[in-house]
mmCIF file of C-alpha atoms and ligand atoms in Angstrom:
data_model
loop_
_atom_site.group_PDB
_atom_site.id
_atom_site.type_symbol
_atom_site.label_atom_id
_atom_site.label_comp_id
_atom_site.label_asym_id
_atom_site.label_seq_id
_atom_site.Cartn_x
_atom_site.Cartn_y
_atom_site.Cartn_z
ATOM 1 C CA MET A 1 -5.837 -28.000 -12.395
ATOM 2 C CA SER A 2 -7.256 -24.358 -12.526
ATOM 3 C CA LYS A 3 -9.139 -23.231 -9.059
ATOM 4 C CA TYR A 4 -10.265 -19.809 -10.709
ATOM 5 C CA LYS A 5 -13.760 -19.655 -12.123
ATOM 6 C CA SER A 6 -13.720 -19.654 -15.707
ATOM 7 C CA GLY A 7 -16.932 -18.963 -17.888
ATOM 8 C CA PRO A 8 -17.167 -19.930 -21.369
ATOM 9 C CA PHE A 9 -16.526 -16.555 -22.628
ATOM 10 C CA ASP A 10 -14.362 -13.817 -20.958
ATOM 11 C CA THR A 11 -16.824 -11.344 -21.047
ATOM 12 C CA ASP A 12 -16.266 -9.148 -17.855
ATOM 13 C CA PRO A 13 -14.455 -6.272 -18.536
ATOM 14 C CA LYS A 14 -10.428 -6.108 -17.545
ATOM 15 C CA PRO A 15 -10.164 -4.858 -13.771
ATOM 16 C CA PHE A 16 -7.180 -2.684 -15.477
ATOM 17 C CA GLY A 17 -5.713 -0.063 -18.118
ATOM 18 C CA LYS A 18 -3.013 -0.024 -19.438
ATOM 19 C CA ILE A 19 0.087 2.211 -20.198
ATOM 20 C CA ASP A 20 2.016 2.359 -23.264
ATOM 21 C CA PHE A 21 5.767 1.978 -23.009
ATOM 22 C CA PRO A 22 7.811 5.063 -23.989
ATOM 23 C CA SER A 23 8.777 5.238 -27.286
ATOM 24 C CA THR A 24 12.471 6.812 -25.938
ATOM 25 C CA VAL A 25 14.139 6.276 -22.838
ATOM 26 C CA SER A 26 16.327 8.607 -21.613
ATOM 27 C CA ARG A 27 19.448 8.618 -20.008
ATOM 28 C CA ARG A 28 22.065 10.223 -18.237
ATOM 29 C CA GLU A 29 25.329 9.758 -16.269
ATOM 30 C CA VAL A 30 24.296 8.739 -13.077
ATOM 31 C CA THR A 31 24.621 11.046 -9.798
ATOM 32 C CA PRO A 32 27.531 9.958 -7.120
ATOM 33 C CA HIS A 33 27.092 9.270 -3.759
ATOM 34 C CA ASN A 34 28.320 11.155 -0.869
ATOM 35 C CA ARG A 35 29.988 13.854 -3.317
ATOM 36 C CA PHE A 36 29.305 17.974 -2.267
ATOM 37 C CA SER A 37 25.864 18.189 -4.430
ATOM 38 C CA GLU A 38 23.339 21.293 -4.555
ATOM 39 C CA GLY A 39 20.665 18.619 -4.304
ATOM 40 C CA TYR A 40 18.327 17.373 -1.549
ATOM 41 C CA THR A 41 19.622 15.298 0.959
ATOM 42 C CA GLY A 42 17.249 14.053 3.976
ATOM 43 C CA ARG A 43 14.609 12.226 5.222
ATOM 44 C CA LEU A 44 10.670 12.362 4.470
ATOM 45 C CA ASN A 45 8.221 11.171 7.144
ATOM 46 C CA CYS A 46 5.224 9.745 5.576
ATOM 47 C CA ALA A 47 1.609 7.746 6.243
ATOM 48 C CA ILE A 48 -0.161 5.607 4.242
ATOM 49 C CA LYS A 49 -4.093 5.823 4.803
ATOM 50 C CA ALA A 50 -5.631 2.362 3.580
ATOM 51 C CA LEU A 51 -8.957 3.498 1.240
ATOM 52 C CA THR A 52 -9.786 -0.029 0.730
ATOM 53 C CA PRO A 53 -8.347 -3.211 2.644
ATOM 54 C CA ILE A 54 -4.474 -3.514 2.116
ATOM 55 C CA HIS A 55 -2.609 -6.956 1.560
ATOM 56 C CA VAL A 56 0.752 -6.850 1.534
ATOM 57 C CA GLY A 57 1.816 -10.998 2.465
ATOM 58 C CA SER A 58 4.501 -13.057 2.643
ATOM 59 C CA GLY A 59 3.012 -15.375 0.496
ATOM 60 C CA VAL A 60 2.801 -17.873 3.206
ATOM 61 C CA TYR A 61 -0.636 -19.112 4.512
ATOM 62 C CA GLU A 62 -1.566 -19.214 8.447
ATOM 63 C CA LEU A 63 -3.636 -20.794 10.625
ATOM 64 C CA VAL A 64 -5.943 -18.879 12.170
ATOM 65 C CA ARG A 65 -8.391 -20.910 14.406
ATOM 66 C CA GLN A 66 -7.764 -23.816 12.489
ATOM 67 C CA GLN A 67 -8.333 -21.917 8.879
ATOM 68 C CA PRO A 68 -5.805 -21.294 6.087
ATOM 69 C CA ILE A 69 -5.431 -18.022 5.481
ATOM 70 C CA ARG A 70 -3.163 -15.732 3.813
ATOM 71 C CA GLY A 71 -1.574 -13.652 6.548
ATOM 72 C CA LEU A 72 0.123 -10.507 6.756
ATOM 73 C CA ILE A 73 3.451 -9.579 7.111
ATOM 74 C CA SER A 74 4.943 -8.993 10.747
ATOM 75 C CA TYR A 75 8.132 -8.699 12.176
ATOM 76 C CA LYS A 76 8.498 -7.594 16.083
ATOM 77 C CA SER A 77 5.211 -8.131 16.945
ATOM 78 C CA GLU A 78 4.301 -5.368 13.971
ATOM 79 C CA ILE A 79 2.022 -5.520 10.962
ATOM 80 C CA ARG A 80 4.331 -3.992 8.288
ATOM 81 C CA ILE A 81 4.571 -3.000 4.217
ATOM 82 C CA PRO A 82 7.773 -4.298 3.976
ATOM 83 C CA GLY A 83 10.167 -1.120 2.060
ATOM 84 C CA THR A 84 11.082 -3.161 -0.781
ATOM 85 C CA SER A 85 7.544 -3.960 -1.500
ATOM 86 C CA LEU A 86 7.021 -0.177 -1.038
ATOM 87 C CA LYS A 87 9.303 0.911 -3.312
ATOM 88 C CA GLY A 88 8.861 -1.338 -5.972
ATOM 89 C CA ALA A 89 5.337 0.199 -5.914
ATOM 90 C CA ILE A 90 6.360 3.539 -6.132
ATOM 91 C CA ARG A 91 9.110 2.729 -8.792
ATOM 92 C CA SER A 92 6.564 1.261 -11.202
ATOM 93 C CA ILE A 93 4.671 4.051 -10.865
ATOM 94 C CA ALA A 94 7.659 6.198 -11.569
ATOM 95 C CA GLU A 95 8.728 4.503 -14.776
ATOM 96 C CA ALA A 96 5.404 4.283 -16.211
ATOM 97 C CA ILE A 97 5.630 8.272 -16.172
ATOM 98 C CA SER A 98 8.849 8.735 -17.201
ATOM 99 C CA HIS A 99 11.278 8.024 -19.903
ATOM 100 C CA SER A 100 12.701 4.305 -18.248
ATOM 101 C CA CYS A 101 13.791 1.470 -18.676
ATOM 102 C CA VAL A 102 11.256 -1.534 -18.248
ATOM 103 C CA ARG A 103 13.401 -4.234 -15.960
ATOM 104 C CA ILE A 104 12.097 -7.862 -16.987
ATOM 105 C CA LYS A 105 13.374 -9.881 -14.438
ATOM 106 C CA ASP A 106 11.425 -13.536 -15.375
ATOM 107 C CA GLY A 107 13.852 -13.291 -18.648
ATOM 108 C CA LYS A 108 10.829 -14.668 -20.449
ATOM 109 C CA ASN A 109 10.602 -14.087 -24.040
ATOM 110 C CA ARG A 110 14.066 -12.052 -24.284
ATOM 111 C CA ASP A 111 13.952 -12.688 -27.778
ATOM 112 C CA ALA A 112 10.476 -11.713 -28.866
ATOM 113 C CA PRO A 113 10.567 -9.036 -31.828
ATOM 114 C CA GLU A 114 8.754 -6.070 -29.492
ATOM 115 C CA LEU A 115 11.845 -6.721 -26.916
ATOM 116 C CA SER A 116 13.531 -4.164 -29.662
ATOM 117 C CA LEU A 117 11.242 -1.268 -27.740
ATOM 118 C CA PRO A 118 13.862 1.181 -26.321
ATOM 119 C CA ALA A 119 12.013 0.964 -22.857
ATOM 120 C CA LEU A 120 12.437 -3.008 -23.183
ATOM 121 C CA ARG A 121 15.939 -3.043 -23.257
ATOM 122 C CA GLU A 122 18.113 -2.782 -19.890
ATOM 123 C CA CYS A 123 20.353 -0.128 -18.373
ATOM 124 C CA PRO A 124 24.030 -1.252 -18.919
ATOM 125 C CA LYS A 125 25.534 -2.006 -15.346
ATOM 126 C CA LEU A 126 27.844 0.378 -13.907
ATOM 127 C CA ASN A 127 31.054 -1.148 -12.639
ATOM 128 C CA ALA A 128 33.676 0.324 -10.313
ATOM 129 C CA HIS A 129 36.053 1.930 -13.173
ATOM 130 C CA SER A 130 33.777 2.876 -15.113
ATOM 131 C CA ARG A 131 31.270 5.270 -13.406
ATOM 132 C CA SER A 132 30.491 7.615 -16.027
ATOM 133 C CA GLU A 133 27.671 4.911 -17.893
ATOM 134 C CA TYR A 134 24.516 6.259 -18.601
ATOM 135 C CA GLN A 135 21.199 5.210 -16.926
ATOM 136 C CA CYS A 136 17.623 6.277 -16.991
ATOM 137 C CA THR A 137 15.638 8.203 -14.845
ATOM 138 C CA CYS A 138 14.430 5.058 -12.342
ATOM 139 C CA CYS A 139 17.706 3.436 -12.564
ATOM 140 C CA ARG A 140 19.695 6.534 -11.510
ATOM 141 C CA ILE A 141 16.880 7.340 -8.513
ATOM 142 C CA PHE A 142 16.243 4.091 -7.407
ATOM 143 C CA GLY A 143 18.908 1.940 -8.561
ATOM 144 C CA GLY A 144 20.050 0.033 -11.787
ATOM 145 C CA LEU A 145 22.587 -2.476 -12.283
ATOM 146 C CA GLY A 146 25.395 -1.775 -10.087
ATOM 147 C CA TYR A 147 24.465 1.524 -8.782
ATOM 148 C CA GLN A 148 22.853 1.328 -5.627
ATOM 149 C CA GLY A 149 20.115 4.380 -6.048
ATOM 150 C CA ARG A 150 19.487 7.890 -3.978
ATOM 151 C CA VAL A 151 16.142 6.528 -2.375
ATOM 152 C CA HIS A 152 15.636 3.996 0.475
ATOM 153 C CA PHE A 153 12.349 3.211 1.684
ATOM 154 C CA SER A 154 11.942 2.054 5.163
ATOM 155 C CA ASP A 155 9.333 -0.677 6.280
ATOM 156 C CA ALA A 156 5.750 0.965 6.606
ATOM 157 C CA VAL A 157 4.200 -0.137 10.516
ATOM 158 C CA LEU A 158 0.709 -0.389 10.997
ATOM 159 C CA VAL A 159 0.144 2.289 13.729
ATOM 160 C CA GLU A 160 -3.554 2.858 13.513
ATOM 161 C CA GLY A 161 -6.543 0.843 12.631
ATOM 162 C CA LYS A 162 -8.062 -2.761 12.134
ATOM 163 C CA ILE A 163 -6.964 -6.549 10.816
ATOM 164 C CA LYS A 164 -9.674 -8.574 9.740
ATOM 165 C CA LEU A 165 -10.228 -10.956 7.312
ATOM 166 C CA HIS A 166 -11.700 -10.056 3.693
ATOM 167 C CA GLN A 167 -12.564 -13.382 1.386
ATOM 168 C CA LEU A 168 -11.610 -11.923 -1.405
ATOM 169 C CA GLU A 169 -13.709 -13.066 -4.790
ATOM 170 C CA SER A 170 -11.690 -16.116 -6.674
ATOM 171 C CA PRO A 171 -11.254 -15.533 -10.585
ATOM 172 C CA PHE A 172 -8.297 -13.461 -10.241
ATOM 173 C CA THR A 173 -4.577 -14.525 -10.894
ATOM 174 C CA PRO A 174 -2.416 -16.313 -8.842
ATOM 175 C CA HIS A 175 0.276 -14.410 -8.754
ATOM 176 C CA PRO A 176 -1.251 -10.332 -8.065
ATOM 177 C CA GLU A 177 2.443 -9.283 -7.346
ATOM 178 C CA ALA A 178 3.390 -9.918 -10.939
ATOM 179 C CA PRO A 179 3.807 -6.602 -13.278
ATOM 180 C CA GLY A 180 1.973 -7.848 -15.843
ATOM 181 C CA TYR A 181 3.448 -6.413 -18.904
ATOM 182 C CA THR A 182 2.039 -9.065 -21.270
ATOM 183 C CA ASP A 183 -1.223 -9.516 -22.670
ATOM 184 C CA GLN A 184 -2.478 -13.458 -22.991
ATOM 185 C CA ASN A 185 -0.183 -13.671 -26.065
ATOM 186 C CA GLY A 186 2.544 -13.243 -24.120
ATOM 187 C CA ARG A 187 3.000 -9.878 -25.637
ATOM 188 C CA TYR A 188 4.824 -7.243 -24.241
ATOM 189 C CA ASN A 189 2.463 -4.242 -24.758
ATOM 190 C CA GLY A 190 2.305 -2.027 -21.511
ATOM 191 C CA ARG A 191 2.273 -1.728 -18.064
ATOM 192 C CA LYS A 192 -0.669 -2.594 -16.525
ATOM 193 C CA PHE A 193 -2.471 -0.407 -13.437
ATOM 194 C CA TYR A 194 -5.386 -2.074 -11.485
ATOM 195 C CA TYR A 195 -8.463 0.310 -11.343
ATOM 196 C CA HIS A 196 -9.896 1.558 -8.120
ATOM 197 C CA GLY A 197 -13.480 0.123 -7.256
ATOM 198 C CA ILE A 198 -15.554 -1.661 -4.723
ATOM 199 C CA PRO A 199 -13.860 -4.487 -2.841
ATOM 200 C CA ILE A 200 -16.627 -7.239 -2.863
ATOM 201 C CA GLU A 201 -16.560 -10.000 -0.279
ATOM 202 C CA ASP A 202 -17.633 -13.457 -1.845
ATOM 203 C CA PRO A 203 -18.283 -16.057 1.183
ATOM 204 C CA ASN A 204 -16.673 -18.723 -0.862
ATOM 205 C CA GLY A 205 -13.891 -16.464 -1.276
ATOM 206 C CA GLU A 206 -10.169 -17.099 -0.059
ATOM 207 C CA PRO A 207 -9.763 -15.524 2.944
ATOM 208 C CA TYR A 208 -6.548 -12.976 3.133
ATOM 209 C CA GLN A 209 -5.729 -10.998 6.168
ATOM 210 C CA VAL A 210 -5.868 -7.638 5.365
ATOM 211 C CA ALA A 211 -5.371 -4.132 7.112
ATOM 212 C CA ALA A 212 -8.699 -2.687 7.123
ATOM 213 C CA PRO A 213 -10.238 0.814 5.101
ATOM 214 C CA GLU A 214 -8.962 3.934 7.422
ATOM 215 C CA SER A 215 -5.848 1.861 8.939
ATOM 216 C CA GLU A 216 -2.778 3.976 8.965
ATOM 217 C CA PHE A 217 0.577 3.013 8.437
ATOM 218 C CA ASP A 218 4.069 5.281 9.051
ATOM 219 C CA PHE A 219 7.228 4.940 7.112
ATOM 220 C CA HIS A 220 10.286 7.077 5.821
ATOM 221 C CA LEU A 221 12.133 7.873 2.860
ATOM 222 C CA ASP A 222 16.212 8.578 2.831
ATOM 223 C CA PHE A 223 16.819 10.582 -0.026
ATOM 224 C CA GLU A 224 19.830 11.588 -0.881
ATOM 225 C CA ASN A 225 21.472 14.081 -4.088
ATOM 226 C CA LEU A 226 18.387 14.471 -5.724
ATOM 227 C CA ARG A 227 17.434 17.394 -8.203
ATOM 228 C CA ALA A 228 14.713 18.930 -8.147
ATOM 229 C CA GLU A 229 12.974 17.188 -10.875
ATOM 230 C CA GLU A 230 13.992 13.922 -9.584
ATOM 231 C CA PHE A 231 12.232 14.592 -6.238
ATOM 232 C CA CYS A 232 9.053 16.086 -8.099
ATOM 233 C CA LEU A 233 9.062 12.534 -9.933
ATOM 234 C CA ILE A 234 9.131 11.065 -7.029
ATOM 235 C CA LEU A 235 6.306 12.702 -5.213
ATOM 236 C CA THR A 236 4.234 12.632 -8.166
ATOM 237 C CA ALA A 237 4.920 8.559 -8.409
ATOM 238 C CA MET A 238 3.512 8.255 -4.620
ATOM 239 C CA GLY A 239 0.498 10.585 -5.701
ATOM 240 C CA ALA A 240 1.988 13.220 -2.868
ATOM 241 C CA LEU A 241 1.265 16.057 -5.452
ATOM 242 C CA ASP A 242 -1.591 15.642 -7.604
ATOM 243 C CA ASP A 243 -3.657 14.109 -4.541
ATOM 244 C CA ILE A 244 -3.478 10.420 -6.603
ATOM 245 C CA VAL A 245 -4.988 7.404 -4.936
ATOM 246 C CA ILE A 246 -2.312 4.546 -5.853
ATOM 247 C CA LYS A 247 -2.413 0.940 -5.300
ATOM 248 C CA ILE A 248 -0.318 -1.235 -2.920
ATOM 249 C CA GLY A 249 -0.236 -4.896 -2.173
ATOM 250 C CA GLY A 250 -2.194 -8.107 -3.664
ATOM 251 C CA GLY A 251 -5.908 -8.535 -4.643
ATOM 252 C CA LYS A 252 -5.639 -5.434 -7.207
ATOM 253 C CA ALA A 253 -8.054 -7.109 -9.383
ATOM 254 C CA GLY A 254 -10.657 -7.627 -6.557
ATOM 255 C CA MET A 255 -10.422 -3.755 -5.536
ATOM 256 C CA MET A 256 -8.023 -4.231 -2.682
ATOM 257 C CA GLY A 257 -4.949 -1.968 -2.137
ATOM 258 C CA SER A 258 -6.054 1.787 -2.797
ATOM 259 C CA ALA A 259 -4.067 3.578 -0.526
ATOM 260 C CA ALA A 260 -3.231 7.325 -0.181
ATOM 261 C CA ILE A 261 0.251 9.016 1.076
ATOM 262 C CA TYR A 262 0.693 12.033 3.209
ATOM 263 C CA LEU A 263 3.740 14.151 4.013
ATOM 264 C CA ASP A 264 3.875 14.405 7.666
ATOM 265 C CA ARG A 265 7.601 15.747 8.262
ATOM 266 C CA LEU A 266 10.963 16.680 5.869
ATOM 267 C CA GLU A 267 14.372 16.749 7.420
ATOM 268 C CA LEU A 268 16.609 18.901 4.628
ATOM 269 C CA ARG A 269 20.492 18.024 5.725
ATOM 270 C CA ASP A 270 22.299 21.202 4.749
ATOM 271 C CA PRO A 271 25.554 19.563 2.474
ATOM 272 C CA ALA A 272 27.053 23.065 2.152
ATOM 273 C CA ARG A 273 27.243 23.533 5.819
ATOM 274 C CA SER A 274 27.247 19.941 7.161
ATOM 275 C CA PHE A 275 30.228 19.237 4.947
ATOM 276 C CA GLY A 276 32.295 21.736 6.256
ATOM 277 C CA GLU A 277 32.226 20.346 9.896
ATOM 278 C CA PHE A 278 32.892 18.222 11.537
ATOM 279 C CA SER A 279 29.566 17.635 13.239
ATOM 280 C CA ALA A 280 26.442 16.058 12.023
ATOM 281 C CA ALA A 281 24.902 16.874 9.181
ATOM 282 C CA SER A 282 22.606 20.437 9.753
ATOM 283 C CA LEU A 283 19.290 19.933 9.800
ATOM 284 C CA ILE A 284 16.264 21.943 8.374
ATOM 285 C CA VAL A 285 13.128 20.949 9.746
ATOM 286 C CA GLU A 286 10.066 21.349 7.604
ATOM 287 C CA GLU A 287 6.652 21.723 9.316
ATOM 288 C CA GLU A 288 4.546 23.453 6.263
ATOM 289 C CA VAL A 289 5.938 19.987 4.269
ATOM 290 C CA ILE A 290 3.491 19.646 1.177
ATOM 291 C CA GLU A 291 3.664 23.588 0.546
ATOM 292 C CA PHE A 292 6.975 23.512 0.762
ATOM 293 C CA LEU A 293 7.453 20.892 -1.370
ATOM 294 C CA ALA A 294 5.280 22.022 -3.861
ATOM 295 C CA ALA A 295 7.073 25.449 -4.142
ATOM 296 C CA LYS A 296 10.064 24.408 -4.290
ATOM 297 C CA VAL A 297 10.297 21.037 -6.705
ATOM 298 C CA GLY A 298 6.199 20.985 -7.773
ATOM 299 C CA THR A 299 6.650 22.305 -10.764
ATOM 300 C CA ALA A 300 9.954 20.630 -12.015
ATOM 301 C CA ASN A 301 7.989 18.412 -13.799
ATOM 302 C CA SER A 302 10.404 17.890 -16.950
ATOM 303 C CA LEU A 303 11.167 14.051 -16.041
ATOM 304 C CA ILE A 304 7.362 13.377 -16.128
ATOM 305 C CA ASP A 305 5.772 12.366 -19.399
ATOM 306 C CA ASN A 306 2.736 14.220 -19.524
ATOM 307 C CA ASN A 307 0.645 11.917 -21.819
ATOM 308 C CA ALA A 308 1.647 8.497 -19.646
ATOM 309 C CA PHE A 309 0.901 10.972 -16.201
ATOM 310 C CA GLU A 310 -3.001 11.550 -17.662
ATOM 311 C CA ARG A 311 -3.340 8.118 -18.334
ATOM 312 C CA LEU A 312 -2.452 7.451 -15.144
ATOM 313 C CA LYS A 313 -4.973 9.803 -13.630
ATOM 314 C CA GLU A 314 -7.716 8.675 -15.955
ATOM 315 C CA ILE A 315 -6.810 4.817 -14.715
ATOM 316 C CA TRP A 316 -6.414 5.531 -11.479
ATOM 317 C CA GLY A 317 -9.847 7.753 -11.321
ATOM 318 C CA TYR A 318 -10.945 7.654 -7.109
ATOM 319 C CA PRO A 319 -13.444 7.132 -6.270
ATOM 320 C CA SER A 320 -14.438 4.809 -8.296
ATOM 321 C CA SER A 321 -17.863 2.524 -8.665
ATOM 322 C CA ARG A 322 -16.409 0.103 -10.452
ATOM 323 C CA SER A 323 -16.894 -3.818 -9.053
ATOM 324 C CA ALA A 324 -14.290 -6.652 -9.514
ATOM 325 C CA PRO A 325 -14.746 -8.955 -12.321
ATOM 326 C CA GLN A 326 -17.007 -12.265 -11.265
ATOM 327 C CA ASN A 327 -15.672 -13.828 -13.823
ATOM 328 C CA ALA A 328 -12.647 -14.648 -15.455
ATOM 329 C CA TYR A 329 -11.745 -11.703 -17.750
HETATM 330 ZN ZN1 ZN B 401 17.174 1.882 -16.136
#
């Protein structure tokens, strides 16, 4: 039995837009780890600011004043967005705007005819003996089968703001984190991105513990041997270069999860010097981070599919006066 409201017709507009899968996937050799390279290696400190309530939950109910609520994730008494969630969110944006493969984890419909689309064929697994296999842009950056990737996201820790309850209107899918590649007939037809809008509470809705708007989380991104165009793709997917407001966490259909990412501090390790010395890597700290990165890597946009990126900007127009669907959609 469904606990979700459903009307006789699916009349409410869908709260998301879709970006088509790319018609081609560009694959090249992966970049070996721990080898001298001209690429960028270091750490980028960032902040996430909540523009609507953010809920990244464990999926487990918690009891607060005898009431079961969907809790936020906390560890060592800090509210956190796990680095894996953050990386997953940024990766799916990067995948959608580059010629990358789509990793279908559920294994459903693997023999469906549309799986002949190049993007739906996963990159080959690398093995220890054959490092020369080719992988797509995002597998090379974020990691692929048998390859660890060259970016690591820390947990984002709540440093400012309030935790509150948000009663989410209820016609929404039970699995807000599901990537949603398929239409209602189970066909793979693109990648779903939920619109921004105004979250409206429903007194009968399900209570979610959320980080209230204006809350701030800090995290850092460690990166290794990134080429300028790879760095550019990551920053673009984070919304850092074009002022895109991204979405993270649950309740996206209910207009939750709008977030802006700001760059705070950049540490670059100078591989030319650090590899020749015994001392720790020599460090360059950039204070004018966004100016520095915009000048150094900001125009290296050759990995970005412009049509897909324009489509994403259209879907993610912000601010938006859209409201969440009240009925099934
Ligand atoms: Zn791939």
